[in-house]
PDB file of C-alpha atoms and ligand atoms in Angstrom:
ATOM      1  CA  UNK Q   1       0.000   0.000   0.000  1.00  0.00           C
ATOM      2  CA  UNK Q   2       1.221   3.686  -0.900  1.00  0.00           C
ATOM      3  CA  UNK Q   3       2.401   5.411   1.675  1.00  0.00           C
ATOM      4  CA  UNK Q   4       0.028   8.585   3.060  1.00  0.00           C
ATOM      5  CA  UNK Q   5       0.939  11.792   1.251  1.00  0.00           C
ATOM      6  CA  UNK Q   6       1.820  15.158   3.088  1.00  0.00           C
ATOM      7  CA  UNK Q   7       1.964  18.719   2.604  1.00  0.00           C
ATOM      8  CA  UNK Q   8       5.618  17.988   1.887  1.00  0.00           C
ATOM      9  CA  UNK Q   9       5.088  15.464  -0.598  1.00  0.00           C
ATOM     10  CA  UNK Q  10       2.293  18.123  -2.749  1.00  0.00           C
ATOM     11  CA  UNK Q  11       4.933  20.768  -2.201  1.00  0.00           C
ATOM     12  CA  UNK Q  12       7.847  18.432  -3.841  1.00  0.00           C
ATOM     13  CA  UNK Q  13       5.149  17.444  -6.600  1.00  0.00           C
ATOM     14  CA  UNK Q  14       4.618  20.893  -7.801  1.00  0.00           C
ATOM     15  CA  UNK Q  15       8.695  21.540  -7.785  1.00  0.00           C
ATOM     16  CA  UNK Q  16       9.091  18.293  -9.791  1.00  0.00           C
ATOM     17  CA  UNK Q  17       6.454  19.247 -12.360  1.00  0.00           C
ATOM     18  CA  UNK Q  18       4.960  15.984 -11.181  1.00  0.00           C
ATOM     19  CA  UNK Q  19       0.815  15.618 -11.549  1.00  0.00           C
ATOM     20  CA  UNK Q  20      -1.306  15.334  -8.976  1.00  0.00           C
ATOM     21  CA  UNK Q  21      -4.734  13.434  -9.887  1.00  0.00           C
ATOM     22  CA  UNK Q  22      -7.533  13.406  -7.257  1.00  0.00           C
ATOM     23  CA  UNK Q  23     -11.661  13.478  -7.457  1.00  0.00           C
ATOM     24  CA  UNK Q  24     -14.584  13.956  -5.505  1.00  0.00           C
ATOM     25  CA  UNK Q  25     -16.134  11.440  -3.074  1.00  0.00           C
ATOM     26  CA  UNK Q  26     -18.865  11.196  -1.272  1.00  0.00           C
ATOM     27  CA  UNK Q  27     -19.178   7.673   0.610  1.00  0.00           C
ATOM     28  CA  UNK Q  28     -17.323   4.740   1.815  1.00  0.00           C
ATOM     29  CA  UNK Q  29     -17.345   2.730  -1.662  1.00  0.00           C
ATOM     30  CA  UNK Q  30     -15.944   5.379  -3.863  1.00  0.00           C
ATOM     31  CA  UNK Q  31     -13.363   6.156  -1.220  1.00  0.00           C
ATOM     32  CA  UNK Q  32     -12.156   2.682  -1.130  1.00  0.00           C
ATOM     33  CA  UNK Q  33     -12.197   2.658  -4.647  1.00  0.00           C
ATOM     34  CA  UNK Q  34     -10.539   5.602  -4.994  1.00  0.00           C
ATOM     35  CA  UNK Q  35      -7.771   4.358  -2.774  1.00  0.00           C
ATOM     36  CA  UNK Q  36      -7.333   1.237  -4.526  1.00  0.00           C
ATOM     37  CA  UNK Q  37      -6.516   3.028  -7.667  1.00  0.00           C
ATOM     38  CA  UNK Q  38      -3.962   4.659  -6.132  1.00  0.00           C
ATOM     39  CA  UNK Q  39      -5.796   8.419  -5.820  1.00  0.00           C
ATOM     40  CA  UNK Q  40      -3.251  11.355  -4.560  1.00  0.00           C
ATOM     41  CA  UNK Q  41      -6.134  13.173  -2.947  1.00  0.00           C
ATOM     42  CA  UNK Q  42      -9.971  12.969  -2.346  1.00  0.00           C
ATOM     43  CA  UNK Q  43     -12.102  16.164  -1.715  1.00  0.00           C
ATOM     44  CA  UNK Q  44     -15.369  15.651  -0.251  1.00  0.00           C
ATOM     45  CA  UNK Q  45     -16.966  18.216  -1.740  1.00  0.00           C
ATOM     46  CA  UNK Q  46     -20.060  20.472  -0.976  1.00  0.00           C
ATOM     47  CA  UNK Q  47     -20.836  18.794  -4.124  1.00  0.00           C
ATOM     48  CA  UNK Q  48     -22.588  15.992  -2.543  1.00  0.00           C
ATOM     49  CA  UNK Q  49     -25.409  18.290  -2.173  1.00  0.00           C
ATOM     50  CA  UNK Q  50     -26.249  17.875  -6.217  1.00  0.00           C
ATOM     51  CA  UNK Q  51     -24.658  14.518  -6.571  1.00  0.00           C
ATOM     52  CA  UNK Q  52     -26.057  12.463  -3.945  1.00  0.00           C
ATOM     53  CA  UNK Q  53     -28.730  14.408  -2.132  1.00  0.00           C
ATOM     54  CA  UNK Q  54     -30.448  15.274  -4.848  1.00  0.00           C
ATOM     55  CA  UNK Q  55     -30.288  19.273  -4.886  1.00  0.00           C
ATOM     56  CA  UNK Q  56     -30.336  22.253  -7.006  1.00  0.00           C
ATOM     57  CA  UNK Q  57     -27.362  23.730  -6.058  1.00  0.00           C
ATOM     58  CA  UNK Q  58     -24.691  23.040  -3.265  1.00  0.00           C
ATOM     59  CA  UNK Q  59     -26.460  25.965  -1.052  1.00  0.00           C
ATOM     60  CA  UNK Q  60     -28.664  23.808   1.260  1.00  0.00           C
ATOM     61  CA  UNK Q  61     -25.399  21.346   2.082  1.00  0.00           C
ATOM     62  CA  UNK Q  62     -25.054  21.999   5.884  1.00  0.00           C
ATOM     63  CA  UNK Q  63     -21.578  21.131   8.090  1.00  0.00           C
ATOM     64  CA  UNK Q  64     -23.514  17.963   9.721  1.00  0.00           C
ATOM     65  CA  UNK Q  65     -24.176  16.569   5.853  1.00  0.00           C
ATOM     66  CA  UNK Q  66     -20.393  17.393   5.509  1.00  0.00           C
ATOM     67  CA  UNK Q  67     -18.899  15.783   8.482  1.00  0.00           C
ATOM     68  CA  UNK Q  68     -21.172  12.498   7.812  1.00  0.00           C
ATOM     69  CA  UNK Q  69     -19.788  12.259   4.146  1.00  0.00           C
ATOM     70  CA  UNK Q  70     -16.373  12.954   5.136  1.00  0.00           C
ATOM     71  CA  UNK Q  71     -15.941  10.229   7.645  1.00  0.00           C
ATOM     72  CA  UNK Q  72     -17.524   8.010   5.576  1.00  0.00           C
ATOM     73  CA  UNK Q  73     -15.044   8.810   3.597  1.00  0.00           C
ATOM     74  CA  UNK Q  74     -12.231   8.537   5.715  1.00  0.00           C
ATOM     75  CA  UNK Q  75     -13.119   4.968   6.632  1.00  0.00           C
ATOM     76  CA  UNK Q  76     -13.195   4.053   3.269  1.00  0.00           C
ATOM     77  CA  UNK Q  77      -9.627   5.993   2.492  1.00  0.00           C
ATOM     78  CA  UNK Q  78      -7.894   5.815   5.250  1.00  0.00           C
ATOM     79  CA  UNK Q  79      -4.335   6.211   3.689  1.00  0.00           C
ATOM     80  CA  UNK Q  80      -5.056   9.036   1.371  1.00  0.00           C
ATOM     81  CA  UNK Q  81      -5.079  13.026   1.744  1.00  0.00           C
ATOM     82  CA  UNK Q  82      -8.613  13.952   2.149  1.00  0.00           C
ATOM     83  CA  UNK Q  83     -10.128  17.646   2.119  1.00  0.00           C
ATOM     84  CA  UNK Q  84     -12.900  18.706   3.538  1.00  0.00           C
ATOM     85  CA  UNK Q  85     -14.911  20.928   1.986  1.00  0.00           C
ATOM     86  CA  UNK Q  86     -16.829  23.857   3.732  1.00  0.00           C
ATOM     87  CA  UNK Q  87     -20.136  24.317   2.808  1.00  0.00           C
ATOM     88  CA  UNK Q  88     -22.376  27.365   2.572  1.00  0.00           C
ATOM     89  CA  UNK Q  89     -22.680  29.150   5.733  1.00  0.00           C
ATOM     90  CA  UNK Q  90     -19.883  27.542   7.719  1.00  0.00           C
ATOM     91  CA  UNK Q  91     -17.375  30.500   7.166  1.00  0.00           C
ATOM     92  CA  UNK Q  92     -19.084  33.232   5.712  1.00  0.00           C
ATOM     93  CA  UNK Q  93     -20.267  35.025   9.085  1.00  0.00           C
ATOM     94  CA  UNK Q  94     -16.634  35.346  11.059  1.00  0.00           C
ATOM     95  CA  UNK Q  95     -13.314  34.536  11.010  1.00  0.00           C
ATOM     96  CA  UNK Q  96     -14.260  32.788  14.225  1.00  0.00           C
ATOM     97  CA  UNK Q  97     -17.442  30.748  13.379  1.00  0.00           C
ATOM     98  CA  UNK Q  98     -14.933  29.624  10.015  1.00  0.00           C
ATOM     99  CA  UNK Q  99     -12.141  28.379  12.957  1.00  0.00           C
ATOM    100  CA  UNK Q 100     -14.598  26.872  14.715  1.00  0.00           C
ATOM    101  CA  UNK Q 101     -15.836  24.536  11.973  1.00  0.00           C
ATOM    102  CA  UNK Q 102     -12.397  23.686  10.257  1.00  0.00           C
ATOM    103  CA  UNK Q 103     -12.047  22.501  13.435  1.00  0.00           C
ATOM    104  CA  UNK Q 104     -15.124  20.221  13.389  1.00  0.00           C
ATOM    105  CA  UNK Q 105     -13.470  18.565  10.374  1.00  0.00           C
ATOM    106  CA  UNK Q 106     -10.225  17.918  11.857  1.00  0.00           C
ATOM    107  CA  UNK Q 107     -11.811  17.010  14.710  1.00  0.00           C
ATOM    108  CA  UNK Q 108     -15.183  15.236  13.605  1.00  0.00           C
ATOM    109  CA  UNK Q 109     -14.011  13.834  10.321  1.00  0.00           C
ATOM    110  CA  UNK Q 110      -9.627  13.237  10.658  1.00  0.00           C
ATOM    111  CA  UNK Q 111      -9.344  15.096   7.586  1.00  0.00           C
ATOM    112  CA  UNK Q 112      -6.570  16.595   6.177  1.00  0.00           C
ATOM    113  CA  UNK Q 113      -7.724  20.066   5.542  1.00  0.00           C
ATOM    114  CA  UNK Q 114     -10.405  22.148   4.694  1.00  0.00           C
ATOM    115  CA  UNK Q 115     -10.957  24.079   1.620  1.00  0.00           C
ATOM    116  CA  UNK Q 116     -13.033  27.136   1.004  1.00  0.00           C
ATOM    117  CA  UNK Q 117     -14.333  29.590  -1.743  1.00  0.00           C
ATOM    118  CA  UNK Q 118     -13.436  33.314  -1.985  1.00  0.00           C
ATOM    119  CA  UNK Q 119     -10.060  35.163  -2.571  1.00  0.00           C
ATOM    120  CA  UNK Q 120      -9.743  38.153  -0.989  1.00  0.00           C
ATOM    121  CA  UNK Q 121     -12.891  38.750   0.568  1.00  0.00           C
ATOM    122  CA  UNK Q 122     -12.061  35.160   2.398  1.00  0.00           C
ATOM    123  CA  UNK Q 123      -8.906  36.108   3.007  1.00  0.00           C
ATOM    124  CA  UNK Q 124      -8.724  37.110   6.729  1.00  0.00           C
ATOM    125  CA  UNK Q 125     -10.966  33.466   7.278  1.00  0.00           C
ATOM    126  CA  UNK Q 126      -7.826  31.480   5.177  1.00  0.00           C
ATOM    127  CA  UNK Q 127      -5.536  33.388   7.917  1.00  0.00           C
ATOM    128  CA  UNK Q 128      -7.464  32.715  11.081  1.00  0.00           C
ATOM    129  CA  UNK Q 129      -7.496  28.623  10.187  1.00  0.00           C
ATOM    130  CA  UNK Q 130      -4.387  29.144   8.976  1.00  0.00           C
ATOM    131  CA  UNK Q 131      -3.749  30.590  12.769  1.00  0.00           C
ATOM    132  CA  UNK Q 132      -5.380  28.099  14.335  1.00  0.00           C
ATOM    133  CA  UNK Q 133      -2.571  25.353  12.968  1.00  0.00           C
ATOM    134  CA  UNK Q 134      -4.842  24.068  10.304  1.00  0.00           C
ATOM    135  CA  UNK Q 135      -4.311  23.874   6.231  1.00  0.00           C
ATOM    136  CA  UNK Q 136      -6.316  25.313   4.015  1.00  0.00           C
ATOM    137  CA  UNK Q 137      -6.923  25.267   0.209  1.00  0.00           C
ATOM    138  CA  UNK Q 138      -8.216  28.405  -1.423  1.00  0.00           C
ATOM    139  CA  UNK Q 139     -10.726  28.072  -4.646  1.00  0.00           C
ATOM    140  CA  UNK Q 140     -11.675  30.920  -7.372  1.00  0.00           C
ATOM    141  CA  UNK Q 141     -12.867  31.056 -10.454  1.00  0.00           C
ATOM    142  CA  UNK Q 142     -16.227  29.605 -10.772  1.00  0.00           C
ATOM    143  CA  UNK Q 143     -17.359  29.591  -7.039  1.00  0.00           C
ATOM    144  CA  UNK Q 144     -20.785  27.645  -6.990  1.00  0.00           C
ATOM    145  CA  UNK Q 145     -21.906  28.600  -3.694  1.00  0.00           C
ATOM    146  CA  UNK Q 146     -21.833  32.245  -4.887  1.00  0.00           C
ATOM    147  CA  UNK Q 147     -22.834  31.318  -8.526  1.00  0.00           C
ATOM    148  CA  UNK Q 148     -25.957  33.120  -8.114  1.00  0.00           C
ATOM    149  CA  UNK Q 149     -23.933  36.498  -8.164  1.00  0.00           C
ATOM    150  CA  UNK Q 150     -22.041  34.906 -10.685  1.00  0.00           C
ATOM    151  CA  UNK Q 151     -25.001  34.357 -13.593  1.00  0.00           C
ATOM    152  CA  UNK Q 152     -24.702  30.856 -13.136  1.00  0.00           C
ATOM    153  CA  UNK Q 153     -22.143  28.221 -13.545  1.00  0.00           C
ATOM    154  CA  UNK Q 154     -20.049  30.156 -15.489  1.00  0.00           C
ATOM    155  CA  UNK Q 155     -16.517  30.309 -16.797  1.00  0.00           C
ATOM    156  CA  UNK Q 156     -14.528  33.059 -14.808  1.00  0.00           C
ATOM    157  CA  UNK Q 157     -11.698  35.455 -16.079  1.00  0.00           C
ATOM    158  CA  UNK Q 158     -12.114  35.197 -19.572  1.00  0.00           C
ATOM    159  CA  UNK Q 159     -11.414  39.038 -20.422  1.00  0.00           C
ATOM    160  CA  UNK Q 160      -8.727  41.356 -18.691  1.00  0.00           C
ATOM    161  CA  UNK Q 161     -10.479  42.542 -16.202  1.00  0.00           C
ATOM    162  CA  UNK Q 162     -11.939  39.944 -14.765  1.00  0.00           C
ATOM    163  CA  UNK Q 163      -8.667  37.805 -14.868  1.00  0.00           C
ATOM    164  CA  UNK Q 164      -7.249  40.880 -13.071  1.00  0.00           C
ATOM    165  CA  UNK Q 165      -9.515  40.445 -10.068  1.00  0.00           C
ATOM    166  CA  UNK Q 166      -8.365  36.301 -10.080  1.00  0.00           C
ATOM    167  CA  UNK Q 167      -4.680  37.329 -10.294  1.00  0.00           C
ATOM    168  CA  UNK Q 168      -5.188  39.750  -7.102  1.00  0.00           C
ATOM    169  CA  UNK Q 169      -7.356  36.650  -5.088  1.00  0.00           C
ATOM    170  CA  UNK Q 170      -4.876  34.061  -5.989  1.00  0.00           C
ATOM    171  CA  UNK Q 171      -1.896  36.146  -4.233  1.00  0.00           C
ATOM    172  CA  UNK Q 172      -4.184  36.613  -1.784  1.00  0.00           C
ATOM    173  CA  UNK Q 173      -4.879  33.021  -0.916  1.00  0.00           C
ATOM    174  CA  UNK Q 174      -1.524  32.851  -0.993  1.00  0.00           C
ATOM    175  CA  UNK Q 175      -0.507  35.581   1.111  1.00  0.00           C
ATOM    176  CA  UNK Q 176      -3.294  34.189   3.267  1.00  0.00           C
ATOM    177  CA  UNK Q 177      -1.512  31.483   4.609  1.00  0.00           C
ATOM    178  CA  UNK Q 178      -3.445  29.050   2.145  1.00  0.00           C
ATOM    179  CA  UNK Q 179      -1.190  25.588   1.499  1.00  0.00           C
ATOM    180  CA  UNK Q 180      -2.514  24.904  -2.483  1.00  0.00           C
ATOM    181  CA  UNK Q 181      -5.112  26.822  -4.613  1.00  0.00           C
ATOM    182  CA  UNK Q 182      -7.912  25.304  -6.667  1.00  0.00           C
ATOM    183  CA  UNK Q 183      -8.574  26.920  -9.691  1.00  0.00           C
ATOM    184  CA  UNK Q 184     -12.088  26.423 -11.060  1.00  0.00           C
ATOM    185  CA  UNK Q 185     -13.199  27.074 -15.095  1.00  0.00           C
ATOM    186  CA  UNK Q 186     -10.913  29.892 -15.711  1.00  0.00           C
ATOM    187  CA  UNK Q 187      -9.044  29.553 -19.166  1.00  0.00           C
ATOM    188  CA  UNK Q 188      -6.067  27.945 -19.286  1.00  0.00           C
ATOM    189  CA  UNK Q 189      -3.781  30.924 -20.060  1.00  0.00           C
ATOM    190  CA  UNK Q 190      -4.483  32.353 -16.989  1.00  0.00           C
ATOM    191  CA  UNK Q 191      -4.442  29.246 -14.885  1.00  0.00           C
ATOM    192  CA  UNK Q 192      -0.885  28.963 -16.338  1.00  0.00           C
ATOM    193  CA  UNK Q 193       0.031  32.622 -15.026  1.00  0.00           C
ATOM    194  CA  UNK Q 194      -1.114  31.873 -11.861  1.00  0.00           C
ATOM    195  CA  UNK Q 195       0.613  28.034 -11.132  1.00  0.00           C
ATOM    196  CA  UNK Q 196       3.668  29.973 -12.309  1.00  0.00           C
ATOM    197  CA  UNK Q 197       2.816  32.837 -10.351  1.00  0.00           C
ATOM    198  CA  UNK Q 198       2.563  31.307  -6.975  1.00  0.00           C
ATOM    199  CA  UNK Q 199       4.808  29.257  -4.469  1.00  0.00           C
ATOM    200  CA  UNK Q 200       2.199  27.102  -3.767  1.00  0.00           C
ATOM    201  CA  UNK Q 201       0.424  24.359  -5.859  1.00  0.00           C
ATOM    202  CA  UNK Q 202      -2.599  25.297  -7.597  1.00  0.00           C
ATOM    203  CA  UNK Q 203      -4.711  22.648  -8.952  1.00  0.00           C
ATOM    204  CA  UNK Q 204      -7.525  22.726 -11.776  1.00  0.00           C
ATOM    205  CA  UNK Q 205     -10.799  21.737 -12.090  1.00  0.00           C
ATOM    206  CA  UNK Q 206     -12.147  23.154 -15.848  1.00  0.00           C
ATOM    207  CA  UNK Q 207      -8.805  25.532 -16.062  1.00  0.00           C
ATOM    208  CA  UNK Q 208      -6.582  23.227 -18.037  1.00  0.00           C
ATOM    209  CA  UNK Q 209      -3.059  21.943 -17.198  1.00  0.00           C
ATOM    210  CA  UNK Q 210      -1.459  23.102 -13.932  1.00  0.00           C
ATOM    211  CA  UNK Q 211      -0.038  21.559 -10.667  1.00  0.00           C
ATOM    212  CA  UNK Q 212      -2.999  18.466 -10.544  1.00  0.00           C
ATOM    213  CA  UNK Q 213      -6.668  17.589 -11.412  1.00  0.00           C
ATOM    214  CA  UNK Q 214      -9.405  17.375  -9.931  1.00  0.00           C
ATOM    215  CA  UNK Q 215     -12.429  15.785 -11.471  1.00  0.00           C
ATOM    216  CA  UNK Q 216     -15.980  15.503  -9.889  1.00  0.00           C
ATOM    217  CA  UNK Q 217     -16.838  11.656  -9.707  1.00  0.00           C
ATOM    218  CA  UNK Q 218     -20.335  12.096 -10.776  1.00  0.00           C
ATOM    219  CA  UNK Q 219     -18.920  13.604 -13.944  1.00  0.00           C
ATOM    220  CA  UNK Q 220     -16.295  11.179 -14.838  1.00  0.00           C
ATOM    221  CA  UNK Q 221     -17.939   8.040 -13.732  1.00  0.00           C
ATOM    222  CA  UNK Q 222     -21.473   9.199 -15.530  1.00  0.00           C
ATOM    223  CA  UNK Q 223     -23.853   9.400 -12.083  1.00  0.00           C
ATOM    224  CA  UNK Q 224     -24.766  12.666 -12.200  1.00  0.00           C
ATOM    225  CA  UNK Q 225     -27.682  13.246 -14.787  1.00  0.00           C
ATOM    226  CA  UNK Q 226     -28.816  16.599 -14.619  1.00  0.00           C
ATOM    227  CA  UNK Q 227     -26.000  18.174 -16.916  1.00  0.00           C
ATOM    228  CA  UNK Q 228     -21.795  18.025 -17.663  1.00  0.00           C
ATOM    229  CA  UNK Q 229     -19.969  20.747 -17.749  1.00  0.00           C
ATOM    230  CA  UNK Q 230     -17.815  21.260 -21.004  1.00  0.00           C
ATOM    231  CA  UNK Q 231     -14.585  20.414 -19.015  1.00  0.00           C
ATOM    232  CA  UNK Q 232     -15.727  17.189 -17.952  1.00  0.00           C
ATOM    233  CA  UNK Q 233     -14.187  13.485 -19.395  1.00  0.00           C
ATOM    234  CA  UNK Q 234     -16.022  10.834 -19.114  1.00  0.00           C
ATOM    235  CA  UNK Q 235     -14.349   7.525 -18.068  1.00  0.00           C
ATOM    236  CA  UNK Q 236     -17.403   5.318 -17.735  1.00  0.00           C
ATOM    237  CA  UNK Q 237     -21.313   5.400 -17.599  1.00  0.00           C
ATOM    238  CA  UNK Q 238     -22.480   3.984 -14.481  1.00  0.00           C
ATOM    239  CA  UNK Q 239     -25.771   5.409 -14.663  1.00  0.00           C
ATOM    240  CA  UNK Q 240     -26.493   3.341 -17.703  1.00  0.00           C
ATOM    241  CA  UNK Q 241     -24.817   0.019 -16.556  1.00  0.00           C
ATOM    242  CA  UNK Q 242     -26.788  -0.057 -13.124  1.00  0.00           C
ATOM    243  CA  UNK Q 243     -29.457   1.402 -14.999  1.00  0.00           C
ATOM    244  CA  UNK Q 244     -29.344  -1.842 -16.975  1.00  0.00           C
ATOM    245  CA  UNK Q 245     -28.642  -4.007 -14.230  1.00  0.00           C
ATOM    246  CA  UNK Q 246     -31.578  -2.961 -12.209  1.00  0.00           C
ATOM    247  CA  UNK Q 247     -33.883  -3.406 -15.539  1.00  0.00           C
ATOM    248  CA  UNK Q 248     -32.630  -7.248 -15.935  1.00  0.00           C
ATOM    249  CA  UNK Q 249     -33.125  -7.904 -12.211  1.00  0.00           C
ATOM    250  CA  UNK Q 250     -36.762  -7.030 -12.591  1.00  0.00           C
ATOM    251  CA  UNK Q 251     -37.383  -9.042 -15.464  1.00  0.00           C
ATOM    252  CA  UNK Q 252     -35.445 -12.047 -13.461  1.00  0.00           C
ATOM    253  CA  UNK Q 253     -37.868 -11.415 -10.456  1.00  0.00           C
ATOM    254  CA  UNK Q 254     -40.805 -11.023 -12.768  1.00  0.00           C
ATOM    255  CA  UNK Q 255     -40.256 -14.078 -14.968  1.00  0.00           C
ATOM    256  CA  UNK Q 256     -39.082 -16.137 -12.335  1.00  0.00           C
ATOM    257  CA  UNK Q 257     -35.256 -16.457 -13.399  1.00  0.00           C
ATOM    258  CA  UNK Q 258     -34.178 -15.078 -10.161  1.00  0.00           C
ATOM    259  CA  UNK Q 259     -33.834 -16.903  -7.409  1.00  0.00           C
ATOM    260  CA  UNK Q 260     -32.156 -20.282  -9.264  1.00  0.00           C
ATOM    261  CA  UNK Q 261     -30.979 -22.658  -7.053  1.00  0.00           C
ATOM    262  CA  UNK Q 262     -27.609 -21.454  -6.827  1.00  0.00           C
ATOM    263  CA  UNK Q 263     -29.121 -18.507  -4.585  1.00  0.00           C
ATOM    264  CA  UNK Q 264     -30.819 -20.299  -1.650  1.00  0.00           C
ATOM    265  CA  UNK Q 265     -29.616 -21.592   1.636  1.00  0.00           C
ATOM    266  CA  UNK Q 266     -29.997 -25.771   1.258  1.00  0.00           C
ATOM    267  CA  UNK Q 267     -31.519 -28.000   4.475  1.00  0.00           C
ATOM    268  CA  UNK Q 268     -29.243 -29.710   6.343  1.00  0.00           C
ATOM    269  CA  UNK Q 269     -31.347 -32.636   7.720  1.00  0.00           C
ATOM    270  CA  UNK Q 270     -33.503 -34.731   5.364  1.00  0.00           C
ATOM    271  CA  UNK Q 271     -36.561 -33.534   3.377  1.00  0.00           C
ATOM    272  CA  UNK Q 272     -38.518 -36.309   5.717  1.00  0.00           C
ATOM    273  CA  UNK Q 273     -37.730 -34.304   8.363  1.00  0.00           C
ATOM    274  CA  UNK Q 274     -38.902 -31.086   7.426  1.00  0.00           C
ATOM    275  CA  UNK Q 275     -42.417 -32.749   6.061  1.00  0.00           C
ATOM    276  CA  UNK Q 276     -42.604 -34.315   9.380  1.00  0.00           C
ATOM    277  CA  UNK Q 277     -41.983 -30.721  10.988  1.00  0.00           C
ATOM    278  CA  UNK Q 278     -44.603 -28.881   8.701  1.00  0.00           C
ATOM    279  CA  UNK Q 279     -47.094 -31.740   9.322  1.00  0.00           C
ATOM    280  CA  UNK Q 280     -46.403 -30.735  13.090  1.00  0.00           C
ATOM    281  CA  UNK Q 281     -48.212 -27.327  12.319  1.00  0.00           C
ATOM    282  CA  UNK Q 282     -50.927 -28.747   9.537  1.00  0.00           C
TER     283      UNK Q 282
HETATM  284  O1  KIV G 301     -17.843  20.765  -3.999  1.00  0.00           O
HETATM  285  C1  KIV G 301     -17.022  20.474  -4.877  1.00  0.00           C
HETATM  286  O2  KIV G 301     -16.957  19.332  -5.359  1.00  0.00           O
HETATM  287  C2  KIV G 301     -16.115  21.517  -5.306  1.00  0.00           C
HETATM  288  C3  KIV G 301     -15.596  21.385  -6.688  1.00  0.00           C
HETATM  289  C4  KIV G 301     -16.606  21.926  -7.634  1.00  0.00           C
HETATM  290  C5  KIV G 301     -14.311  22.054  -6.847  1.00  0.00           C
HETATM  291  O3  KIV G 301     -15.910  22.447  -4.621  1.00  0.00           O
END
């Protein structure tokens, strides 16, 4: 088994131009999966909220949904850097409520860090955790918990002036105190700038080659339905096999090919016996 990976080992990575690959999970299975295939890093994203509770958006997520998932998670990847991810509401009031429930994931959860959306409006929360002897992963660009100021689920930084703004929140992440950055559907000219910009690694979701990617397993395994983003390969469709699988098991059960023999529990004394027993309650 790989051995655990540390802030040490991500640092080396991004000084040896070596890739860092790492997804989304939600639950025990895909964590243990995700291990197994050797995974540098799982985030447990707010994105659970659309992928496996069934939302809208990630807004309703709340930090009891999150701490659940994530040590679920843990158990299933016990030997792998996990992040926790903060969801809506968690850090947005104070720089003390945000310390409070980092904590709750360190705590709760035995993750590895937390991560959180904003640049420099987020800034003095990055510092505080930071403070507190926690690490902490910045993310800009397309920010869905503020995507509703955003117009949507939109690419970010695709003219001057809004790249501008990105360039000035990723050295503030930084300058934070913030261990990595996640960059999220920004073009990849600009994500370049910024990996080469910055000390620390900054990883990609949407914004082309960098330090690492990060993929969201509902994308690249084909669960989640309700759209793709443009960014997104898929790697299998696992809505459409269990799909499939669940449509032959009812046509088993309905025309009798399921249960065969080969699926029951046999008796262990003789048939006389159990005709004698039945007779017993006749
Ligand atoms: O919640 C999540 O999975 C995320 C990704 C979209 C980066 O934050």
């Amino acid at each position: 088994m790989a051995k655990k990976k540390s802030v040490l080992d991500f640092a080396r990575m991004k000084k040896d131009h070596e890739q860092v690959a790492w997804i989304t999970a939600y639950d025990f299975p895909m964590a243990s999966f995700a291990e197994q295939a050797g995974m540098d890093m799982i985030l447990v994203g707010d994105s659970l909220g659309m992928v496996v509770l069934g939302y809208s958006s990630t807004i309703p997520v709340t930090m009891d949904d999150c701490i659940s998932h994530c040590q679920a998670v843990r158990r299933g990847a016990p030997n792998t850097w996990v992040i926790g991810d903060m969801p809506f509401m968690s850090y947005q009031k104070s720089d003390e409520e945000a310390v409070e429930n980092a904590g709750r994931f360190l705590k709760e959860a035995d993750m590895d860090c937390v991560k959180l959306e904003g640049g420099r409006r987020v800034a003095s929360r990055i510092r505080a955790i930071t403070n507190a002897g926690m690490l902490v992963m910045g993310h800009i660009g397309l920010t869905p918990q503020s995507s509703g100021q955003l117009g949507g689920f939109k690419a970010q930084g695709r003219d001057v002036s809004s790249a501008r703004e990105l360039i000035k929140d990723a050295l503030a992440v930084q300058e934070a105190g913030a261990y990595s950055l996640l960059l999220e559907a920004v073009p990849p000219e600009l994500t370049k700038f910024i990996q080469n910009k910055l000390d620390i690694p900054v990883y990609s979701i949407g914004a082309g080659p960098c330090d690492g990617q990060l993929l969201i397993c509902g994308d690249m395994l084909g669960l989640f339905q309700a759209f793709t983003p443009k960014f997104v390969k898929q790697y299998a469709n696992v809505a459409e096999i269990e799909t499939n699988a669940l449509k032959e098991y009812i046509n088993d059960v309905r025309t009798g090919k399921f249960p065969t023999d080969d699926h029951v529990y046999h008796i262990k004394d003789s048939i006389e016996d159990f005709q004698r027993l039945f007779g017993e309650f006749e």
